[in-house]
Structures are given as C-alpha cells and as structure tokens.
Short mmCIF file of C-alpha atoms and ligand atoms in Angstrom, two decimals:
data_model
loop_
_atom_site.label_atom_id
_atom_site.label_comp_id
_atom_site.label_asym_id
_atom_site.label_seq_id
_atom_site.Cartn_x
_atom_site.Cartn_y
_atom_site.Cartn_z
CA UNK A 4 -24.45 11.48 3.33
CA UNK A 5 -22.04 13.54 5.83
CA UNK A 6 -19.66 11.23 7.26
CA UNK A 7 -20.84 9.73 10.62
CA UNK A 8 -18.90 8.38 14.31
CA UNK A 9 -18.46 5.25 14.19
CA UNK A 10 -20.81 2.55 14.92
CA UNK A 11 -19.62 -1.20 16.05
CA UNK A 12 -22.81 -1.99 15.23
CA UNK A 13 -22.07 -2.07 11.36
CA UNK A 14 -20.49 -4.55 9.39
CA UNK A 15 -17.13 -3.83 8.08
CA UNK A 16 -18.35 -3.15 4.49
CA UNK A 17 -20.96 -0.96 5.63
CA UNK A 18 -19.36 1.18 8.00
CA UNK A 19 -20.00 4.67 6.81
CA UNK A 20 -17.17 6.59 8.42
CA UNK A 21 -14.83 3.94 6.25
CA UNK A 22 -17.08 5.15 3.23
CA UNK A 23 -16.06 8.55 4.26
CA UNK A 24 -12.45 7.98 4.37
CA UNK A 25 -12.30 6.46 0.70
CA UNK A 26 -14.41 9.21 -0.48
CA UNK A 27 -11.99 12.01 1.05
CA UNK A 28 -9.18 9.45 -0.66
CA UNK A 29 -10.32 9.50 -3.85
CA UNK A 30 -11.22 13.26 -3.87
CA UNK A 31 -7.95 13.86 -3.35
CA UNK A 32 -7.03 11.51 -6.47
CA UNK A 33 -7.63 14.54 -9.14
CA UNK A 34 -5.71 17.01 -7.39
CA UNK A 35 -2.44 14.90 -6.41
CA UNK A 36 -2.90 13.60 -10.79
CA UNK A 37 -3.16 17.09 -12.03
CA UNK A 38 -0.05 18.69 -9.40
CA UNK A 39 2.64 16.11 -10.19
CA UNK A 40 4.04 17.66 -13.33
CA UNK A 41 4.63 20.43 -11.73
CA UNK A 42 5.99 18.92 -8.16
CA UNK A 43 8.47 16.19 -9.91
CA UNK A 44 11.93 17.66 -8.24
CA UNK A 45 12.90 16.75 -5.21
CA UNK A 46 11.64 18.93 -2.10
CA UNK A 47 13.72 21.00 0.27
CA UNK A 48 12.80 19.56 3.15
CA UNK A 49 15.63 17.30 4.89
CA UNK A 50 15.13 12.96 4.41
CA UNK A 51 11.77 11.60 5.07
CA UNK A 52 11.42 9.71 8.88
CA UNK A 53 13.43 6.60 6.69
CA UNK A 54 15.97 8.95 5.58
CA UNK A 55 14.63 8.50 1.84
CA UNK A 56 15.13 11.71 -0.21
CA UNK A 57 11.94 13.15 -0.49
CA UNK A 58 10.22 14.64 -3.97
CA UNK A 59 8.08 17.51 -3.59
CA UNK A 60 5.22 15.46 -4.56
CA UNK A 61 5.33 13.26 -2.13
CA UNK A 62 4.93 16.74 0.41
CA UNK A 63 2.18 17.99 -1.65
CA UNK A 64 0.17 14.73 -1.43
CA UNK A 65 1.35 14.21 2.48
CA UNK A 66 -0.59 17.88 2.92
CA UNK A 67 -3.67 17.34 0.99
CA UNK A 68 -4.33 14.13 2.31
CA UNK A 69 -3.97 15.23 6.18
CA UNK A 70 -6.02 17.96 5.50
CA UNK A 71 -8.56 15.65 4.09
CA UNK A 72 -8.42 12.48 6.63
CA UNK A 73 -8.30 14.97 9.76
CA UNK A 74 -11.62 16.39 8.11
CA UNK A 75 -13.76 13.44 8.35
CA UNK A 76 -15.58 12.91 11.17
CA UNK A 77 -14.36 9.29 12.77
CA UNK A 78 -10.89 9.84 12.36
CA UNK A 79 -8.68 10.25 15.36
CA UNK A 80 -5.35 10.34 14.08
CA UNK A 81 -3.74 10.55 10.63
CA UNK A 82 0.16 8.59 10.29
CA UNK A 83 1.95 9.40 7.27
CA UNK A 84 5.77 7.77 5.75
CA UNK A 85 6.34 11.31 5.25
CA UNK A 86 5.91 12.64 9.27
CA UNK A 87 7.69 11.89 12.38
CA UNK A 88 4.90 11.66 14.50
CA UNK A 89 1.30 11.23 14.27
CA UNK A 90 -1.49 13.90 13.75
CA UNK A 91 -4.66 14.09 16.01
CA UNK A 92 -7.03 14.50 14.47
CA UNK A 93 -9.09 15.68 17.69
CA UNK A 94 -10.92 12.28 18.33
CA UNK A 95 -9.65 9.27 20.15
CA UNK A 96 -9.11 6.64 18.67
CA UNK A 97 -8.81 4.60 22.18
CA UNK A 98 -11.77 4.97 22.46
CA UNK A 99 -14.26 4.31 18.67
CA UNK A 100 -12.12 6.37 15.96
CA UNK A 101 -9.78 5.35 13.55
CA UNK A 102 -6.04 5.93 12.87
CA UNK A 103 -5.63 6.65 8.96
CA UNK A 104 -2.03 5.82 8.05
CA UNK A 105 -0.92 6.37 4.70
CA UNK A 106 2.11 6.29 1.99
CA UNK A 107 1.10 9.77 0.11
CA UNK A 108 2.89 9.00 -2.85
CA UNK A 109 4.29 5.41 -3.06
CA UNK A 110 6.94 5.11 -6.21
CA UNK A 111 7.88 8.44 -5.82
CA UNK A 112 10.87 7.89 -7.37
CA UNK A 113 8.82 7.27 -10.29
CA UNK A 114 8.04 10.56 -11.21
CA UNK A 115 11.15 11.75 -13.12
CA UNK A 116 10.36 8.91 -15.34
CA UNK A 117 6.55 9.40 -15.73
CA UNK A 118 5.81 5.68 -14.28
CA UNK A 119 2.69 4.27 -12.25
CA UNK A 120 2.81 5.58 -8.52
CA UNK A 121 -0.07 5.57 -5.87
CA UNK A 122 -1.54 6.51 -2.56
CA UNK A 123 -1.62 3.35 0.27
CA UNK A 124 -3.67 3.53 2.71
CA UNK A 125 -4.68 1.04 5.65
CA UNK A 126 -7.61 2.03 8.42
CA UNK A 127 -6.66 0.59 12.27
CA UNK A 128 -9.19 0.55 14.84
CA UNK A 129 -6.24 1.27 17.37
CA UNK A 130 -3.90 3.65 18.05
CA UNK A 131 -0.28 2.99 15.94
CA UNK A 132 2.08 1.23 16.23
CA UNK A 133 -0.18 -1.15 16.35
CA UNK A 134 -0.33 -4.73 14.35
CA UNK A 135 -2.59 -5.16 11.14
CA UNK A 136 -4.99 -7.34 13.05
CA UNK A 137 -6.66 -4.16 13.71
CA UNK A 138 -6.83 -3.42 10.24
CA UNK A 139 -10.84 -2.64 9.50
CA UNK A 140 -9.98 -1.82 5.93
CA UNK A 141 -7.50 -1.43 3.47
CA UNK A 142 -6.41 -0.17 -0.25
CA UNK A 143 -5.20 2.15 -2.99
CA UNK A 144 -5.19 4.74 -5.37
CA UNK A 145 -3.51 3.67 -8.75
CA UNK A 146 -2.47 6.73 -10.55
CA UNK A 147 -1.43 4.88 -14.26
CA UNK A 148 -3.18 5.56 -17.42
CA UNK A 149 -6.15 5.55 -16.00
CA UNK A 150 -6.88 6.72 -12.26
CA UNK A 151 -8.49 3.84 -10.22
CA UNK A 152 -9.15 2.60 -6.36
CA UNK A 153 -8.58 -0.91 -5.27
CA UNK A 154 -10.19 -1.54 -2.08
CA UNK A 155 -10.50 -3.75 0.59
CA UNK A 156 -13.14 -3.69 3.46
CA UNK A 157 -14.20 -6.40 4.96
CA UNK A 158 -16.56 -7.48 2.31
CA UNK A 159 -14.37 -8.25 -0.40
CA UNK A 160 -11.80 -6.61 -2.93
CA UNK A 161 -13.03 -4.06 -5.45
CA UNK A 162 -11.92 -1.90 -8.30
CA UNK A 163 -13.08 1.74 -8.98
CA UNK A 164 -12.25 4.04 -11.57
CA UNK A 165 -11.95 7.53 -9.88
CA UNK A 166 -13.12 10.52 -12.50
CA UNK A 167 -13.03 14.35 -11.76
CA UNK A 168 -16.50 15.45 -11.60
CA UNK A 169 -17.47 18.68 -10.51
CA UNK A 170 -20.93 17.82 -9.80
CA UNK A 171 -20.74 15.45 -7.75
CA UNK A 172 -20.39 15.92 -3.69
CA UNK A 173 -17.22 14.80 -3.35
CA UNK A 174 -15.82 16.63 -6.53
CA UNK A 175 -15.45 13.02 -8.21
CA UNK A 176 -17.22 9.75 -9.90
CA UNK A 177 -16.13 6.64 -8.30
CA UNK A 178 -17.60 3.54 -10.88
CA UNK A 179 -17.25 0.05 -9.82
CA UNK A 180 -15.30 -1.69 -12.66
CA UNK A 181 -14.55 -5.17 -10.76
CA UNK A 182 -16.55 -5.56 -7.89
CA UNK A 183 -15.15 -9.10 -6.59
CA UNK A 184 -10.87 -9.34 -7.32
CA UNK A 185 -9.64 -12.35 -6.86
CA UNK A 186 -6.06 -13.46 -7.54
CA UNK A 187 -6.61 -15.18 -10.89
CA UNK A 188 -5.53 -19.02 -10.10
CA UNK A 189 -2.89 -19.13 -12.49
CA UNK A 190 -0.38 -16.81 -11.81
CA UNK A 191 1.44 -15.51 -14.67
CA UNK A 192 3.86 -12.06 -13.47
CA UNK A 193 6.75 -11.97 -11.00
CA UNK A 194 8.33 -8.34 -9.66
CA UNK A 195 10.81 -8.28 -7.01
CA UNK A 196 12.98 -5.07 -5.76
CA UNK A 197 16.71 -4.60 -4.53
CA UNK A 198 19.68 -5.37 -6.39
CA UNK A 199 20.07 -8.76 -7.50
CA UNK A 200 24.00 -8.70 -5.74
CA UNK A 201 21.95 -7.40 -2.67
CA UNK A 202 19.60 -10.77 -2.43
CA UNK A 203 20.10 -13.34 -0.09
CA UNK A 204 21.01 -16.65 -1.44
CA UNK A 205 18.21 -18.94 -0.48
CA UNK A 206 15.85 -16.06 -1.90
CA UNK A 207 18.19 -16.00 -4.93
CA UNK A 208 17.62 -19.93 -5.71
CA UNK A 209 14.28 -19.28 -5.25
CA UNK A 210 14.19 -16.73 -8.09
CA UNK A 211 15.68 -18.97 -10.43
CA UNK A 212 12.49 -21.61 -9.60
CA UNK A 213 10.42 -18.60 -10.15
CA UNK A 214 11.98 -17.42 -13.35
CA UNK A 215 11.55 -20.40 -15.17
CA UNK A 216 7.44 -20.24 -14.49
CA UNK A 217 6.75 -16.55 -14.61
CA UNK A 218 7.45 -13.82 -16.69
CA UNK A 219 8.90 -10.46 -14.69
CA UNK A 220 6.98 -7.58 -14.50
CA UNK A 221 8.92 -4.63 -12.57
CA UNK A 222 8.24 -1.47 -12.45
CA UNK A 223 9.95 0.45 -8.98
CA UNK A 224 6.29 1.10 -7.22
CA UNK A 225 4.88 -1.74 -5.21
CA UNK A 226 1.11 -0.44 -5.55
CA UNK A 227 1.87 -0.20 -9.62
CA UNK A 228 3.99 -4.41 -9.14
CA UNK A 229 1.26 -5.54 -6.53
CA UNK A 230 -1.73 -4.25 -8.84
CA UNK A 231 0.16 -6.22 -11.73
CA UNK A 232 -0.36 -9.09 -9.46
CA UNK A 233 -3.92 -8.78 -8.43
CA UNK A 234 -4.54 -8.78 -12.22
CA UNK A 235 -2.78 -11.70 -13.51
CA UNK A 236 -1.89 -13.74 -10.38
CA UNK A 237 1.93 -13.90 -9.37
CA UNK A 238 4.20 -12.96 -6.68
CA UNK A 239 5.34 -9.24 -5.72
CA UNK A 240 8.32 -8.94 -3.13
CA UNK A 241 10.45 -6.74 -1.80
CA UNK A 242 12.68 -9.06 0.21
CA UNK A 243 14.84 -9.10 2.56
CA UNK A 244 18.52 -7.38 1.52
CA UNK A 245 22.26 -8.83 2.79
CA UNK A 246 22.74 -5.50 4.78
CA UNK A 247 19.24 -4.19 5.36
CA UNK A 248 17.51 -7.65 6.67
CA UNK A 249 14.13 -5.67 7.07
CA UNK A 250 14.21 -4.59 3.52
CA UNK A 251 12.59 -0.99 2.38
CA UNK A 252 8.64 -1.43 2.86
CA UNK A 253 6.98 0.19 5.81
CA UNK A 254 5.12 -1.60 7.91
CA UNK A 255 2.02 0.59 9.07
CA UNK A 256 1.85 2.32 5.44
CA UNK A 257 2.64 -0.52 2.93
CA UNK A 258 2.76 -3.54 4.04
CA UNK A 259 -0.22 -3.95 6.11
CA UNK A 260 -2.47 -2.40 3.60
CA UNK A 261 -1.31 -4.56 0.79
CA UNK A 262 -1.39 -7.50 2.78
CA UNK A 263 -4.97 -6.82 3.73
CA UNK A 264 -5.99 -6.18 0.77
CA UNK A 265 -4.27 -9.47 -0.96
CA UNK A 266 -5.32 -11.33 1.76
CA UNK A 267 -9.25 -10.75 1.02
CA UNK A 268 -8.46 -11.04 -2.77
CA UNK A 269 -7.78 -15.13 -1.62
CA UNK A 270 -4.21 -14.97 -1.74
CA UNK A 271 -0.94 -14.54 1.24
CA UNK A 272 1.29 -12.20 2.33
CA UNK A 273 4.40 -13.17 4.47
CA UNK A 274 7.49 -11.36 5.91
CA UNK A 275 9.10 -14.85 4.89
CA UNK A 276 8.18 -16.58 7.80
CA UNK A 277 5.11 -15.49 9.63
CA UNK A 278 1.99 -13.61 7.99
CA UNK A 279 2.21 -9.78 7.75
CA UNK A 280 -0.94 -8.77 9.27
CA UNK A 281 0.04 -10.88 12.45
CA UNK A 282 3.47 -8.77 13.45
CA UNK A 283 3.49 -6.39 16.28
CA UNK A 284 5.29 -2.79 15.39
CA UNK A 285 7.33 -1.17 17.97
CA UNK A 286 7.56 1.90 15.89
CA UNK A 287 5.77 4.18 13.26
CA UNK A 288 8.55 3.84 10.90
CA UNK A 289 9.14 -0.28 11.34
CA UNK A 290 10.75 -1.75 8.04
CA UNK A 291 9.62 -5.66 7.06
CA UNK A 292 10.27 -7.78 4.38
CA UNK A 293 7.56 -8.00 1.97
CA UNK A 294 6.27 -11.58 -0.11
CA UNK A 295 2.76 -11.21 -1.80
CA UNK A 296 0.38 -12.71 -4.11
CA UNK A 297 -0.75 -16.05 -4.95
CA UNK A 298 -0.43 -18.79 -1.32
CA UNK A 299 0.66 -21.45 -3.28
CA UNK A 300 4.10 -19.19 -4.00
CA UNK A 301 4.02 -17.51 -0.88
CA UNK A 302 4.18 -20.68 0.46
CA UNK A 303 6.84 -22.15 -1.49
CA UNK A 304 9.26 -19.13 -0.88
CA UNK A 305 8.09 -19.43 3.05
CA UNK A 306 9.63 -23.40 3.10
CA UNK A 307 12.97 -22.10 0.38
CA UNK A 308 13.90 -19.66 3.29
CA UNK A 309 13.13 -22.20 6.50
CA UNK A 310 14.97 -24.59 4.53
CA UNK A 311 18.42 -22.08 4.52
P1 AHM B 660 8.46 5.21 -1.54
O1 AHM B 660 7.23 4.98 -0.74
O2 AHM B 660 9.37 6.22 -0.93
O3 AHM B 660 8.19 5.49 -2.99
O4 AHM B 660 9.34 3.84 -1.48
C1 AHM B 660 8.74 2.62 -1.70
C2 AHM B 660 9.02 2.12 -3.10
C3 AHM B 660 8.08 1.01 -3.48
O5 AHM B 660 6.98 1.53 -4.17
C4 AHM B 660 8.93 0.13 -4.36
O6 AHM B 660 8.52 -1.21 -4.28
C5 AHM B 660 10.29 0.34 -3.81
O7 AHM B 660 10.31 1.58 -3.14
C6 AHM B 660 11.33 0.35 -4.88
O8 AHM B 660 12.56 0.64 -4.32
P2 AHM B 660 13.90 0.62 -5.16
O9 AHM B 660 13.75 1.74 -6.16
O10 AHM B 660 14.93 0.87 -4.11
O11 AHM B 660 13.99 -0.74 -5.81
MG1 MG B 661 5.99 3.65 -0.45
#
C-alpha cells in the first residue's frame, strides 16, 4: 500500500503513514549493515551539533535516512543528532504531518570495535523541540548478529527481524518474532555509562545497591544496553556526570524514543526526578539524564537521588 496523509481518525497502531515510516526505516536497515565496513573512520566533516566527533557512518546513515523519511508521504520534517537544523520535508507538520527525528547511527563509536549499534527513531505529531507527549510512536533498528526492529506504537511493543529481500516492495522481510515485549518481572542486567570517577555520589551508592542484585551488562550503545534490558529486565542509565549534569543522551533522538518505547513495554523512564516523556525541550540538541527499565528500580534510584 503507498503510504497515505495522515488520518486522526486511526488508532495509533493502525495509522498507515506510521507503517510507512518503519517500512522506509527498515529498508534502509540492509544498506546502512552492508556500508559500515567500509565507512568505519571517522568523517571529515567538523563535530556533530554536540560537538561529538563524527564517523563517516554515522553521515552515510544521516543521508540515507533523510532521503528516505522526506520520501514518505506524511512526513513534514525530518531532525537528525547529526544536523543543525531541521529538514522540511514539504508538509506541515502544524498542521496533520509528522516530524521524524532520528539518531542515524547510535554507538557509533562502536564501529572500530565491531560492537552492536542502531538507528533511534521517535515520531512527534508536533513540530520540534517539542516534549515526548507528542510522541505517536517510537523504536529501533538493532544492527547485532542478527538485524531486528523493536517498535513501539501505540498498541504495544514488538520485535521484527528485518531480512534483505529483493522481492519484496520495500526491498526487505520484516517477521514478527515477539509480538507483545514486556520487561520480564525479574530483572536480571544492569549497564550504566560515564566514568565511574565522573558519577555523582548519591548515584554512586546507588550502584553499589544495584551491584549486589544484578549482573552488568555494558556495551557503549544505549539501543544495544537498553535492548539487553527489554530482554532480561534491568536498569539502563546514562546518568547524570559531576561536570556535565545533563549527561550525553539527546533528548528528541534518544531519550524520548527509548522512553516511549520502555514505557509501553510496562516499565519507567526518568531523568532522575520527573518522567522523560513529560520534559519540555528548548532546543533540538537538549542533553538529559537518562534512567530506564524496570519501575520498581527506576523508582528506587528516583527516591536515592531526592534523598541527596
Ligand atoms: P552516539 O549517538 O554519538 O553514538 O552517542 C551516544 C552513545 C550511546 O549509544 C551510549 O550509551 C553512549 O554514547 C556511550 O557513551 P560513552 O562511550 O561516552 O560511555
Ligand atoms: Mg546516540
């Protein structure tokens, strides 16, 4: 079916130019896989809009997937971690289309060492900034052993495996593995990024708690940690640092969407103190502070930092 405008009339997990968006995703899924041995230097190109040194990967992906989002019809803006500004997309999304915003390649810095990375993306129904109660749908592509698509869209949390196929109409298979995630009840897996000597203290005590219950799984990409999470239950952060109290994680492009998405799979997301999907952003490029996974730790690292 050709993508369609959008109609309010549609529930979430029906809404076909959402569809469209994940199918133009996961088309792209193939090409980024098959280009990153060859794009695993860093680019020319000056510091990303965070001043993060930027691999040509993460370019090549940034590319592809404007290309592909400005395509489909329904989209009204695409917002990238790699560009300054947004792209219109020649609809308005003031009015009934959708601002895509995306983290091409999150984990970047994985490449060099050949470990999990991902695409993020998270669909607003308003122009950005804007906050991630206007999130209509959420997820991401998993580029580890196996290529898959979590995603989130009103209707639930599912898992796809994303195969090349050149038959198909969108140049790919995508096969429902787990239709219904949920964050398993007992959590089992802890990741958390920064520098320990970078960690505040009352997050620091609350690591010890943690340590003694979990067992750390860290791997330097938060789609790659948080995916370890939806599997086995746990906590992902990337907290707040001593000299960088926002931390590293993007609002619009990582946070958001992961936060969505955890949020449907029955679990929390916090910046520490208030819920994720509830903060405004001023600007394209906001930082926050980043606590995910299962509410009952979510909420116990919540009342460790009110009680510093
Ligand atoms: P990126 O989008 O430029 O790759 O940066 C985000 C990544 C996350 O995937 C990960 O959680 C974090 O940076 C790791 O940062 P660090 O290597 O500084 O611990
Ligand atoms: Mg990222």
């Amino acid at each position: 079916m050709a993508p369609t405008a959008r109609d309010d009339a549609v529930s979430p997990g029906s809404d076909p130019v959402v569809e469209a968006i994940f199918d133009a995703i996961a088309a792209t899924a193939p090409t980024i896989r098959a280009e990153l041995p060859h794009r695993r230097v860093e680019s020319d190109a000056a510091e990303n809009p965070s001043g993060e040194t930027v691999m040509a990967g993460d370019l090549y992906a940034d590319e592809l997937l404007a290309e592909a989002l400005s395509a489909v019809e329904g989209v009204g803006s695409y917002v990238s971690e790699e560009r300054q500004e947004a792209l219109d997309a020649g609809e308005d999304v003031s009015e009934d289309a959708y601002a895509v915003a995306v983290d091409p390649l999150d984990g970047s810095s994985n490449l060099r060492s050949n470990n999990v990375m991902g695409t993020v993306v998270g669909i607003y129904d308003a122009p950005l900034p804007a906050s991630g109660q206007h999130l209509v749908a959420a997820g991401y592509v998993l580029f580890g052993p196996i290529t898959t698509a979590v995603i989130a869209d009103g209707d639930g949390v599912r898992e796809e495996v994303v195969e090349p196929d050149p038959d198909a109409e969108h140049g790919v298979t995508r096969s429902v593995v787990v239709p219904d995630l949920e964050l398993p009840a007992e959590p089992t897996v802890y990741g958390f990024g920064g520098r320990v000597p970078d960690w505040t203290d009352p997050f620091r005590e609350y690591v010890r708690e943690i340590e003694d219950e979990l067992k750390l799984r860290y791997g330097g990409s938060m789609v790659g940690d948080v995916n370890q999470v939806l599997t086995y239950g746990g906590i992902f952060a990337y907290p707040a640092l001593r000299d960088a109290p926002d931390g590293k994680l993007r609002l619009l492009f990582e946070a958001n969407p992961i936060a969505y998405v955890i949020e449907q799979a029955g679990g929390a997301a916090s910046d520490g103190a208030s819920r994720i999907l509830e903060i405004d952003a001023e600007g394209l490029h906001d930082r926050v502070p980043l606590y995910v996974g299962n509410t009952e730790l979510v909420d116990r690292l919540e009342t460790s930092l009110a009680d510093d």
